[in-house]
């Protein structure tokens, strides 16, 4: 009788559990759709940054031979340019078309843990998926570049590595190696994560690793390209053209925080430390989590440390280069949360924090208000409105002296060509001691001259010693600044009465 009296009281909570979970999943789905919509809308209205303009230049080369030449001229890996050129041939070269592949790749990266979870429970897979998808925020890492593809490949590589440790077979090894090679061909810093994973496999599964040696042939295209690209990479490695700061302890901590959560680094770091503390203090029985996933997460943490050390030894590192470590680091947080007594609560909290940081209205409005100051799409549009036909193009950067003038000419004319606007572009090869004001005014010619000057006075650039002053030096010129006194671009044109 007592048991029968208890049963009716237990039924209502069980009946309420299903709608609550359904409402929660529906809310999560709406939030994810809102984030995706914000990304697409911002991609359509925000001008391209400089790096994205370089992608547009590579994607609109007249033929594939020209693309190979530009890829060998640049310091970056080539796969993003190759895929983008093929895509632009189908979808066109608008700003939105240029950015859509990266946005699709980010969505694919978020879906991968749900499709291929390597033994994780459903709640952990969902939290990991949401964190990966929301990691990007509404902007942040230049969607017109290959970083979205890099995030997707790195996510697949982490899962494939865990699967390789669980089932060390030749087919699995080849899948992991192929993903690693593609990641390296997307960004060279993926080589560090791939090396740590490969060495871990060799140390932990030596006999099986030796049997799987033919899978290493998948790396041949990546290492072959690196060998061909090595002379150019060596030229960019010179201290005189380094444009990134040397990584010290403070910057290393800031980069780590940004790697965990770029939209709110301090919040992400605090939450990560809280989860680690909760996992360390938890008295609950350890959850049966697959050891390969722990090893995969540990390999990413080790790769992060090695990459930061490389930035301390040579000034060549910025936060977005750490993307290959992101999926594994987020996996580590998920694993720590999943082994606590409050696993579901912590996993839900992680997903909410990452999603909430990505959907912050202030961050979205800031990105929307930004005219992409370190770029020249807006400057090109200004000169087209004012009828400039002979344009001097000055990219005031530490590496400009390494760039062939034809590449600079193709870059400076990319927005004019896309618009079908007839113009002659004369590039300036700018060095740190030059006065771009004097060089540009001397180079200006024709009845309708113009100038585009992209500057960063915080670096070792010409504008640091000789800031833009075109209109003051020659009153016949009118200028419009995009950005501020430190970072931005300048569009100048000479008035008809000149």
Short mmCIF file of C-alpha atoms in Angstrom, two decimals:
data_model
loop_
_atom_site.label_atom_id
_atom_site.label_comp_id
_atom_site.label_asym_id
_atom_site.label_seq_id
_atom_site.Cartn_x
_atom_site.Cartn_y
_atom_site.Cartn_z
CA UNK A 1 0.00 0.00 0.00
CA UNK A 2 2.80 2.43 0.84
CA UNK A 3 4.50 1.77 -2.44
CA UNK A 4 1.26 2.32 -4.35
CA UNK A 5 0.76 5.65 -2.55
CA UNK A 6 4.16 6.87 -3.61
CA UNK A 7 3.85 6.05 -7.33
CA UNK A 8 1.27 8.70 -8.27
CA UNK A 9 3.39 11.43 -6.68
CA UNK A 10 6.43 10.44 -8.74
CA UNK A 11 4.63 10.57 -12.07
CA UNK A 12 4.15 14.34 -12.56
CA UNK A 13 7.88 15.26 -12.43
CA UNK A 14 8.59 12.52 -14.94
CA UNK A 15 5.81 13.83 -17.16
CA UNK A 16 7.18 17.38 -16.91
CA UNK A 17 10.73 16.31 -17.75
CA UNK A 18 10.07 15.69 -21.43
CA UNK A 19 8.49 19.09 -22.18
CA UNK A 20 11.24 20.85 -20.22
CA UNK A 21 13.91 19.12 -22.25
CA UNK A 22 12.02 19.79 -25.46
CA UNK A 23 11.70 23.48 -24.58
CA UNK A 24 15.40 23.60 -23.76
CA UNK A 25 16.39 22.06 -27.08
CA UNK A 26 14.00 24.36 -28.93
CA UNK A 27 15.53 27.39 -27.22
CA UNK A 28 19.01 26.16 -28.06
CA UNK A 29 18.02 25.66 -31.68
CA UNK A 30 16.60 29.19 -31.90
CA UNK A 31 19.77 30.65 -30.37
CA UNK A 32 21.94 28.77 -32.86
CA UNK A 33 19.77 29.97 -35.75
CA UNK A 34 20.00 33.54 -34.46
CA UNK A 35 23.78 33.30 -34.34
CA UNK A 36 23.93 31.86 -37.84
CA UNK A 37 21.64 34.61 -39.15
CA UNK A 38 23.73 37.32 -37.47
CA UNK A 39 26.88 35.92 -39.07
CA UNK A 40 25.36 35.81 -42.54
CA UNK A 41 23.92 39.31 -42.27
CA UNK A 42 27.18 40.78 -41.00
CA UNK A 43 29.06 38.96 -43.75
CA UNK A 44 26.84 40.66 -46.30
CA UNK A 45 27.15 44.23 -45.00
CA UNK A 46 30.62 44.57 -43.49
CA UNK A 47 33.45 45.58 -45.87
CA UNK A 48 36.32 43.17 -46.35
CA UNK A 49 39.38 43.41 -44.17
CA UNK A 50 42.81 43.52 -45.81
CA UNK A 51 43.45 39.77 -45.50
CA UNK A 52 40.06 39.05 -47.02
CA UNK A 53 40.88 41.39 -49.89
CA UNK A 54 44.01 39.32 -50.47
CA UNK A 55 41.79 36.21 -50.64
CA UNK A 56 39.57 37.98 -53.16
CA UNK A 57 42.62 38.86 -55.24
CA UNK A 58 43.78 35.21 -55.23
CA UNK A 59 40.28 33.90 -55.93
CA UNK A 60 39.85 36.15 -58.98
CA UNK A 61 43.18 35.49 -60.69
CA UNK A 62 42.79 35.13 -64.46
CA UNK A 63 43.93 31.49 -64.51
CA UNK A 64 45.17 28.68 -62.26
CA UNK A 65 48.81 29.34 -63.10
CA UNK A 66 48.41 32.87 -61.74
CA UNK A 67 46.86 31.46 -58.58
CA UNK A 68 49.83 29.15 -58.04
CA UNK A 69 52.16 32.11 -58.51
CA UNK A 70 50.27 34.21 -55.96
CA UNK A 71 50.15 31.30 -53.50
CA UNK A 72 53.91 30.91 -53.77
CA UNK A 73 54.33 34.66 -53.32
CA UNK A 74 52.25 34.72 -50.14
CA UNK A 75 53.37 33.36 -46.77
CA UNK A 76 50.17 31.39 -46.14
CA UNK A 77 49.28 27.81 -47.03
CA UNK A 78 47.46 27.38 -50.36
CA UNK A 79 44.39 25.17 -49.87
CA UNK A 80 42.04 27.98 -48.87
CA UNK A 81 42.93 29.93 -52.00
CA UNK A 82 42.41 26.91 -54.26
CA UNK A 83 38.98 26.09 -52.85
CA UNK A 84 37.92 29.73 -52.81
CA UNK A 85 38.87 30.24 -56.44
CA UNK A 86 36.76 27.23 -57.43
CA UNK A 87 33.86 28.53 -55.32
CA UNK A 88 34.01 32.08 -56.69
CA UNK A 89 33.82 30.65 -60.19
CA UNK A 90 30.41 29.23 -59.26
CA UNK A 91 28.98 31.75 -56.77
CA UNK A 92 30.54 35.04 -57.81
CA UNK A 93 32.92 37.37 -55.98
CA UNK A 94 30.64 39.42 -53.74
CA UNK A 95 31.61 39.91 -50.12
CA UNK A 96 28.89 37.50 -48.99
CA UNK A 97 29.89 34.86 -51.55
CA UNK A 98 33.50 35.14 -50.43
CA UNK A 99 32.53 34.56 -46.80
CA UNK A 100 29.89 31.86 -47.14
CA UNK A 101 32.33 28.91 -47.40
CA UNK A 102 33.88 29.76 -44.04
CA UNK A 103 30.48 30.15 -42.40
CA UNK A 104 29.40 26.77 -43.81
CA UNK A 105 32.63 25.21 -42.56
CA UNK A 106 32.00 26.57 -39.04
CA UNK A 107 28.54 24.97 -39.08
CA UNK A 108 30.10 21.70 -40.23
CA UNK A 109 32.67 21.91 -37.43
CA UNK A 110 29.87 22.26 -34.89
CA UNK A 111 27.97 19.31 -36.37
CA UNK A 112 30.93 16.92 -36.34
CA UNK A 113 30.81 16.01 -32.60
CA UNK A 114 27.13 15.10 -33.01
CA UNK A 115 27.79 12.91 -36.03
CA UNK A 116 31.06 11.31 -34.89
CA UNK A 117 31.37 11.43 -31.13
CA UNK A 118 34.00 8.71 -30.55
CA UNK A 119 32.26 7.33 -27.45
CA UNK A 120 31.14 10.53 -25.72
CA UNK A 121 27.72 10.64 -24.12
CA UNK A 122 24.97 12.69 -25.77
CA UNK A 123 25.12 15.61 -23.31
CA UNK A 124 28.89 15.94 -23.70
CA UNK A 125 28.70 15.74 -27.48
CA UNK A 126 26.01 18.42 -27.59
CA UNK A 127 27.96 20.75 -25.30
CA UNK A 128 31.14 20.28 -27.35
CA UNK A 129 29.23 20.88 -30.60
CA UNK A 130 27.65 24.11 -29.31
CA UNK A 131 30.97 25.40 -27.98
CA UNK A 132 32.70 24.81 -31.30
CA UNK A 133 29.91 26.42 -33.32
CA UNK A 134 29.61 29.40 -30.96
CA UNK A 135 33.37 29.84 -30.57
CA UNK A 136 33.54 32.04 -33.65
CA UNK A 137 31.14 34.73 -32.44
CA UNK A 138 29.61 37.01 -35.05
CA UNK A 139 32.90 38.03 -36.66
CA UNK A 140 36.40 37.96 -35.29
CA UNK A 141 38.57 35.82 -37.54
CA UNK A 142 38.16 37.12 -41.06
CA UNK A 143 35.47 34.93 -42.59
CA UNK A 144 36.81 35.53 -46.09
CA UNK A 145 39.90 33.54 -45.18
CA UNK A 146 40.52 29.83 -44.60
CA UNK A 147 40.12 29.89 -40.82
CA UNK A 148 36.60 28.44 -40.90
CA UNK A 149 37.88 25.53 -42.99
CA UNK A 150 40.78 25.17 -40.56
CA UNK A 151 38.38 24.90 -37.60
CA UNK A 152 36.37 22.20 -39.36
CA UNK A 153 39.44 20.19 -40.38
CA UNK A 154 40.96 20.50 -36.90
CA UNK A 155 37.73 19.27 -35.31
CA UNK A 156 37.59 16.28 -37.62
CA UNK A 157 41.28 15.62 -36.98
CA UNK A 158 40.81 15.52 -33.18
CA UNK A 159 37.97 13.03 -33.51
CA UNK A 160 39.91 10.94 -36.04
CA UNK A 161 42.93 10.91 -33.73
CA UNK A 162 40.83 9.64 -30.83
CA UNK A 163 39.35 7.01 -33.13
CA UNK A 164 42.85 6.03 -34.23
CA UNK A 165 43.90 5.47 -30.63
CA UNK A 166 40.76 3.40 -30.07
CA UNK A 167 41.03 1.41 -33.30
CA UNK A 168 44.61 1.58 -34.61
CA UNK A 169 44.01 0.31 -38.12
CA UNK A 170 45.47 1.38 -41.45
CA UNK A 171 42.21 2.87 -42.73
CA UNK A 172 41.73 4.92 -39.57
CA UNK A 173 45.37 6.01 -39.67
CA UNK A 174 45.01 7.12 -43.28
CA UNK A 175 41.87 9.14 -42.46
CA UNK A 176 43.68 10.92 -39.62
CA UNK A 177 46.77 11.54 -41.75
CA UNK A 178 44.72 12.87 -44.67
CA UNK A 179 42.90 15.29 -42.37
CA UNK A 180 46.21 16.38 -40.86
CA UNK A 181 47.69 16.97 -44.30
CA UNK A 182 44.68 19.02 -45.38
CA UNK A 183 44.90 21.07 -42.17
CA UNK A 184 48.60 21.74 -42.80
CA UNK A 185 47.82 22.80 -46.38
CA UNK A 186 45.23 25.17 -44.89
CA UNK A 187 47.52 26.67 -42.24
CA UNK A 188 51.10 25.73 -41.47
CA UNK A 189 50.64 25.99 -37.70
CA UNK A 190 48.45 22.87 -37.91
CA UNK A 191 51.75 21.04 -38.33
CA UNK A 192 52.42 21.37 -34.57
CA UNK A 193 49.14 19.72 -33.55
CA UNK A 194 49.62 17.01 -36.16
CA UNK A 195 53.16 16.30 -34.99
CA UNK A 196 52.10 16.04 -31.33
CA UNK A 197 49.27 13.69 -32.24
CA UNK A 198 51.53 11.54 -34.42
CA UNK A 199 54.24 11.27 -31.78
CA UNK A 200 51.62 10.43 -29.15
CA UNK A 201 50.28 7.63 -31.32
CA UNK A 202 53.77 6.29 -31.86
CA UNK A 203 54.57 6.41 -28.14
CA UNK A 204 51.31 4.84 -26.96
CA UNK A 205 50.65 2.33 -29.77
CA UNK A 206 54.12 1.69 -31.14
CA UNK A 207 53.51 -1.73 -32.66
CA UNK A 208 50.23 -0.69 -34.32
CA UNK A 209 51.75 2.62 -35.44
CA UNK A 210 54.58 0.84 -37.24
CA UNK A 211 52.08 -1.40 -39.00
CA UNK A 212 50.18 1.69 -40.15
CA UNK A 213 53.24 3.39 -41.67
CA UNK A 214 51.78 3.53 -45.24
CA UNK A 215 49.28 6.12 -43.94
CA UNK A 216 52.20 8.56 -43.68
CA UNK A 217 52.14 8.79 -47.48
CA UNK A 218 49.07 11.00 -47.11
CA UNK A 219 51.41 13.75 -45.88
CA UNK A 220 53.42 13.73 -49.14
CA UNK A 221 51.46 16.55 -50.86
CA UNK A 222 51.72 18.79 -47.79
CA UNK A 223 55.45 18.31 -47.32
CA UNK A 224 56.05 18.57 -51.05
CA UNK A 225 54.34 21.95 -51.14
CA UNK A 226 56.21 23.13 -48.04
CA UNK A 227 59.50 22.19 -49.73
CA UNK A 228 58.55 24.27 -52.78
CA UNK A 229 57.39 27.14 -50.58
CA UNK A 230 60.39 27.02 -48.20
CA UNK A 231 62.48 29.80 -49.85
CA UNK A 232 59.57 32.22 -49.61
CA UNK A 233 58.84 31.22 -46.02
CA UNK A 234 62.47 31.82 -45.16
CA UNK A 235 62.26 35.34 -46.62
CA UNK A 236 59.25 36.12 -44.42
CA UNK A 237 61.04 34.75 -41.36
CA UNK A 238 63.58 37.58 -41.35
CA UNK A 239 63.56 39.75 -38.24
CA UNK A 240 63.40 42.92 -40.35
CA UNK A 241 59.94 41.99 -41.67
CA UNK A 242 58.43 40.52 -38.49
CA UNK A 243 55.12 42.24 -37.75
CA UNK A 244 53.88 40.22 -34.77
CA UNK A 245 55.07 40.87 -31.18
CA UNK A 246 57.26 38.39 -29.34
CA UNK A 247 55.13 36.28 -27.01
CA UNK A 248 55.88 36.91 -23.33
CA UNK A 249 54.05 35.49 -20.28
CA UNK A 250 51.30 38.12 -20.32
CA UNK A 251 50.65 37.77 -24.04
CA UNK A 252 50.74 33.97 -23.75
CA UNK A 253 48.00 34.10 -21.11
CA UNK A 254 45.96 36.52 -23.22
CA UNK A 255 46.33 34.30 -26.29
CA UNK A 256 45.30 31.23 -24.29
CA UNK A 257 42.20 33.04 -23.05
CA UNK A 258 41.35 34.18 -26.59
CA UNK A 259 41.86 30.64 -27.88
CA UNK A 260 39.36 29.29 -25.37
CA UNK A 261 36.79 32.05 -25.95
CA UNK A 262 37.59 34.87 -28.39
CA UNK A 263 34.33 36.76 -27.85
CA UNK A 264 34.89 37.11 -24.07
CA UNK A 265 38.44 35.93 -23.25
CA UNK A 266 38.44 36.76 -19.54
CA UNK A 267 35.04 35.16 -19.01
CA UNK A 268 36.10 32.07 -20.94
CA UNK A 269 39.29 31.76 -18.92
CA UNK A 270 37.43 32.16 -15.62
CA UNK A 271 34.86 29.54 -16.58
CA UNK A 272 37.60 27.17 -17.75
CA UNK A 273 39.46 27.52 -14.45
CA UNK A 274 36.18 26.96 -12.59
CA UNK A 275 35.47 23.77 -14.50
CA UNK A 276 39.01 22.49 -13.89
CA UNK A 277 38.64 23.23 -10.18
CA UNK A 278 35.25 21.50 -10.04
CA UNK A 279 36.70 18.44 -11.74
CA UNK A 280 39.66 18.37 -9.36
CA UNK A 281 37.50 18.76 -6.25
CA UNK A 282 34.70 16.45 -7.33
CA UNK A 283 34.19 13.46 -5.02
CA UNK A 284 31.85 11.72 -7.42
CA UNK A 285 32.96 8.43 -8.99
CA UNK A 286 34.91 9.15 -12.14
CA UNK A 287 32.73 8.93 -15.22
CA UNK A 288 33.62 6.28 -17.74
CA UNK A 289 35.01 8.58 -20.36
CA UNK A 290 36.99 7.15 -23.27
CA UNK A 291 40.74 7.52 -22.58
CA UNK A 292 41.49 8.32 -26.25
CA UNK A 293 39.46 11.51 -25.93
CA UNK A 294 41.53 12.57 -22.92
CA UNK A 295 44.70 11.93 -24.91
CA UNK A 296 43.35 13.94 -27.85
CA UNK A 297 42.56 16.86 -25.55
CA UNK A 298 45.98 16.59 -23.91
CA UNK A 299 47.69 16.61 -27.31
CA UNK A 300 45.96 19.90 -28.15
CA UNK A 301 47.05 21.41 -24.83
CA UNK A 302 50.63 20.31 -25.48
CA UNK A 303 50.47 21.75 -29.01
CA UNK A 304 49.19 25.05 -27.61
CA UNK A 305 52.15 25.22 -25.24
CA UNK A 306 54.64 24.42 -28.02
CA UNK A 307 53.08 27.00 -30.34
CA UNK A 308 53.32 29.69 -27.67
CA UNK A 309 56.97 28.76 -27.12
CA UNK A 310 57.58 29.18 -30.85
CA UNK A 311 56.06 32.66 -30.60
CA UNK A 312 58.42 33.45 -27.74
CA UNK A 313 61.42 32.35 -29.81
CA UNK A 314 60.37 34.20 -32.97
CA UNK A 315 57.79 36.98 -33.45
CA UNK A 316 55.50 35.16 -35.87
CA UNK A 317 52.36 34.34 -33.85
CA UNK A 318 48.91 35.86 -33.43
CA UNK A 319 45.86 34.42 -31.68
CA UNK A 320 44.04 33.16 -34.78
CA UNK A 321 47.01 30.95 -35.67
CA UNK A 322 46.08 28.85 -32.62
CA UNK A 323 42.82 27.64 -34.17
CA UNK A 324 44.18 24.07 -34.74
CA UNK A 325 44.27 23.64 -30.95
CA UNK A 326 40.74 24.97 -30.30
CA UNK A 327 38.61 21.80 -30.76
CA UNK A 328 40.86 19.75 -28.50
CA UNK A 329 40.99 22.43 -25.80
CA UNK A 330 37.20 22.73 -25.77
CA UNK A 331 36.98 18.95 -25.65
CA UNK A 332 39.18 18.99 -22.55
CA UNK A 333 36.75 21.35 -20.79
CA UNK A 334 33.83 19.12 -21.75
CA UNK A 335 35.60 16.03 -20.42
CA UNK A 336 36.38 17.76 -17.13
CA UNK A 337 32.77 18.86 -16.72
CA UNK A 338 31.47 15.42 -17.63
CA UNK A 339 33.32 13.70 -14.79
CA UNK A 340 31.84 15.83 -12.00
CA UNK A 341 28.77 15.08 -9.88
CA UNK A 342 27.00 18.00 -11.57
CA UNK A 343 27.94 16.95 -15.09
CA UNK A 344 24.70 17.91 -16.84
CA UNK A 345 24.57 21.29 -15.13
CA UNK A 346 28.19 22.11 -15.93
CA UNK A 347 27.89 20.93 -19.53
CA UNK A 348 24.77 23.04 -20.02
CA UNK A 349 26.56 25.98 -18.39
CA UNK A 350 29.52 25.68 -20.74
CA UNK A 351 27.25 25.67 -23.79
CA UNK A 352 25.29 28.66 -22.49
CA UNK A 353 28.40 30.71 -21.69
CA UNK A 354 29.94 30.13 -25.11
CA UNK A 355 26.67 30.76 -26.92
CA UNK A 356 25.85 33.81 -24.80
CA UNK A 357 29.29 35.34 -25.45
CA UNK A 358 28.81 34.88 -29.19
CA UNK A 359 25.38 36.54 -29.10
CA UNK A 360 26.37 39.59 -27.03
CA UNK A 361 24.54 42.55 -28.58
CA UNK A 362 27.37 44.98 -27.82
CA UNK A 363 29.88 42.84 -29.71
CA UNK A 364 27.53 42.51 -32.66
CA UNK A 365 26.85 46.25 -32.78
CA UNK A 366 30.57 46.98 -32.52
CA UNK A 367 31.32 44.72 -35.48
CA UNK A 368 28.43 46.20 -37.41
CA UNK A 369 29.62 49.75 -36.78
CA UNK A 370 33.19 48.95 -37.77
CA UNK A 371 33.94 49.89 -41.39
CA UNK A 372 36.86 47.40 -41.43
CA UNK A 373 39.50 50.11 -40.97
CA UNK A 374 42.49 47.96 -41.95
CA UNK A 375 41.19 47.33 -45.41
CA UNK A 376 40.59 49.26 -48.58
CA UNK A 377 37.21 48.24 -49.95
CA UNK A 378 35.60 51.42 -48.62
CA UNK A 379 38.56 53.49 -49.81
CA UNK A 380 38.19 52.01 -53.30
CA UNK A 381 34.49 52.84 -53.32
CA UNK A 382 35.26 56.43 -52.29
CA UNK A 383 37.65 56.86 -55.22
CA UNK A 384 35.14 55.36 -57.64
CA UNK A 385 32.52 57.87 -56.47
CA UNK A 386 34.94 60.73 -57.09
CA UNK A 387 36.01 59.50 -60.52
CA UNK A 388 39.67 58.69 -59.84
CA UNK A 389 41.25 56.91 -62.82
CA UNK A 390 44.97 56.81 -61.95
CA UNK A 391 45.37 55.44 -58.43
CA UNK A 392 48.55 55.22 -56.37
CA UNK A 393 48.29 52.22 -54.04
CA UNK A 394 50.40 52.18 -50.86
CA UNK A 395 50.20 49.19 -48.53
CA UNK A 396 52.32 50.50 -45.67
CA UNK A 397 53.40 47.25 -43.98
CA UNK A 398 56.60 45.60 -42.82
CA UNK A 399 56.50 42.97 -45.60
CA UNK A 400 55.60 45.22 -48.54
CA UNK A 401 59.21 45.36 -49.70
CA UNK A 402 59.05 41.56 -50.25
CA UNK A 403 56.06 41.83 -52.58
CA UNK A 404 56.49 41.90 -56.36
CA UNK A 405 54.95 45.05 -57.89
CA UNK A 406 52.59 43.00 -60.15
CA UNK A 407 51.11 41.36 -57.04
CA UNK A 408 50.64 44.75 -55.40
CA UNK A 409 49.06 46.11 -58.57
CA UNK A 410 46.64 43.17 -58.74
CA UNK A 411 45.82 43.62 -55.08
CA UNK A 412 45.26 47.37 -55.29
CA UNK A 413 42.92 47.05 -58.26
CA UNK A 414 40.87 44.11 -56.96
CA UNK A 415 37.76 46.09 -55.95
CA UNK A 416 37.89 48.24 -59.08
CA UNK A 417 38.07 45.14 -61.27
CA UNK A 418 35.22 43.47 -59.40
CA UNK A 419 33.07 46.55 -60.02
CA UNK A 420 34.07 46.73 -63.69
CA UNK A 421 35.55 50.17 -63.10
CA UNK A 422 38.40 51.16 -65.48
CA UNK A 423 41.43 52.31 -63.53
CA UNK A 424 45.21 52.27 -63.66
CA UNK A 425 46.83 51.31 -60.34
CA UNK A 426 50.44 52.19 -59.59
CA UNK A 427 51.74 50.39 -56.49
CA UNK A 428 54.32 51.90 -54.16
CA UNK A 429 56.89 49.60 -52.59
CA UNK A 430 56.98 51.16 -49.14
CA UNK A 431 59.79 50.72 -46.60
CA UNK A 432 59.74 51.80 -42.93
CA UNK A 433 61.87 54.92 -43.47
CA UNK A 434 59.90 56.25 -46.44
CA UNK A 435 57.63 59.27 -46.45
CA UNK A 436 54.55 57.98 -48.24
CA UNK A 437 53.14 61.51 -48.48
CA UNK A 438 56.02 62.66 -50.67
CA UNK A 439 56.20 59.41 -52.65
CA UNK A 440 52.46 59.37 -53.37
CA UNK A 441 52.28 63.01 -54.44
CA UNK A 442 55.28 62.52 -56.72
CA UNK A 443 53.78 59.36 -58.25
CA UNK A 444 50.31 60.84 -58.83
CA UNK A 445 49.64 61.47 -62.49
CA UNK A 446 46.87 61.86 -65.02
CA UNK A 447 43.89 64.19 -65.01
CA UNK A 448 42.01 62.20 -62.34
CA UNK A 449 44.57 60.91 -59.82
CA UNK A 450 43.77 59.14 -56.57
CA UNK A 451 45.51 57.50 -53.63
CA UNK A 452 44.82 54.55 -51.34
CA UNK A 453 47.10 54.37 -48.30
CA UNK A 454 46.67 51.51 -45.82
CA UNK A 455 48.60 52.21 -42.62
CA UNK A 456 49.25 50.94 -39.11
CA UNK A 457 51.22 53.43 -37.05
CA UNK A 458 51.58 50.93 -34.19
CA UNK A 459 53.95 48.83 -36.30
CA UNK A 460 57.36 49.46 -37.82
CA UNK A 461 55.87 51.26 -40.80
CA UNK A 462 56.47 54.42 -42.78
CA UNK A 463 53.36 56.06 -41.30
CA UNK A 464 54.81 55.80 -37.82
CA UNK A 465 57.44 58.41 -38.63
CA UNK A 466 55.52 60.26 -41.37
CA UNK A 467 51.76 60.15 -40.66
CA UNK A 468 49.26 60.78 -43.43
CA UNK A 469 49.13 64.49 -44.34
CA UNK A 470 48.30 64.53 -48.07
CA UNK A 471 45.66 67.29 -47.97
CA UNK A 472 47.78 69.48 -45.69
CA UNK A 473 50.83 69.21 -47.93
CA UNK A 474 48.87 69.82 -51.13
CA UNK A 475 45.51 71.66 -50.70
CA UNK A 476 44.39 70.52 -54.15
CA UNK A 477 43.74 67.07 -52.65
CA UNK A 478 40.75 65.92 -50.63
CA UNK A 479 40.96 62.87 -48.35
CA UNK A 480 38.58 60.58 -46.48
CA UNK A 481 39.92 58.52 -43.59
CA UNK A 482 38.52 55.09 -42.73
CA UNK A 483 39.62 54.21 -39.21
CA UNK A 484 41.58 56.43 -36.85
CA UNK A 485 45.02 58.03 -36.52
CA UNK A 486 46.63 54.69 -35.59
CA UNK A 487 45.09 52.08 -37.89
CA UNK A 488 43.12 52.69 -41.03
CA UNK A 489 43.12 53.55 -44.68
CA UNK A 490 43.14 56.86 -46.51
CA UNK A 491 41.33 57.58 -49.78
CA UNK A 492 42.48 60.78 -51.50
CA UNK A 493 41.54 62.36 -54.80
CA UNK A 494 42.55 65.57 -56.53
CA UNK A 495 39.76 68.03 -57.15
CA UNK A 496 38.86 68.92 -60.76
CA UNK A 497 40.03 72.52 -60.39
CA UNK A 498 43.56 71.24 -59.88
#
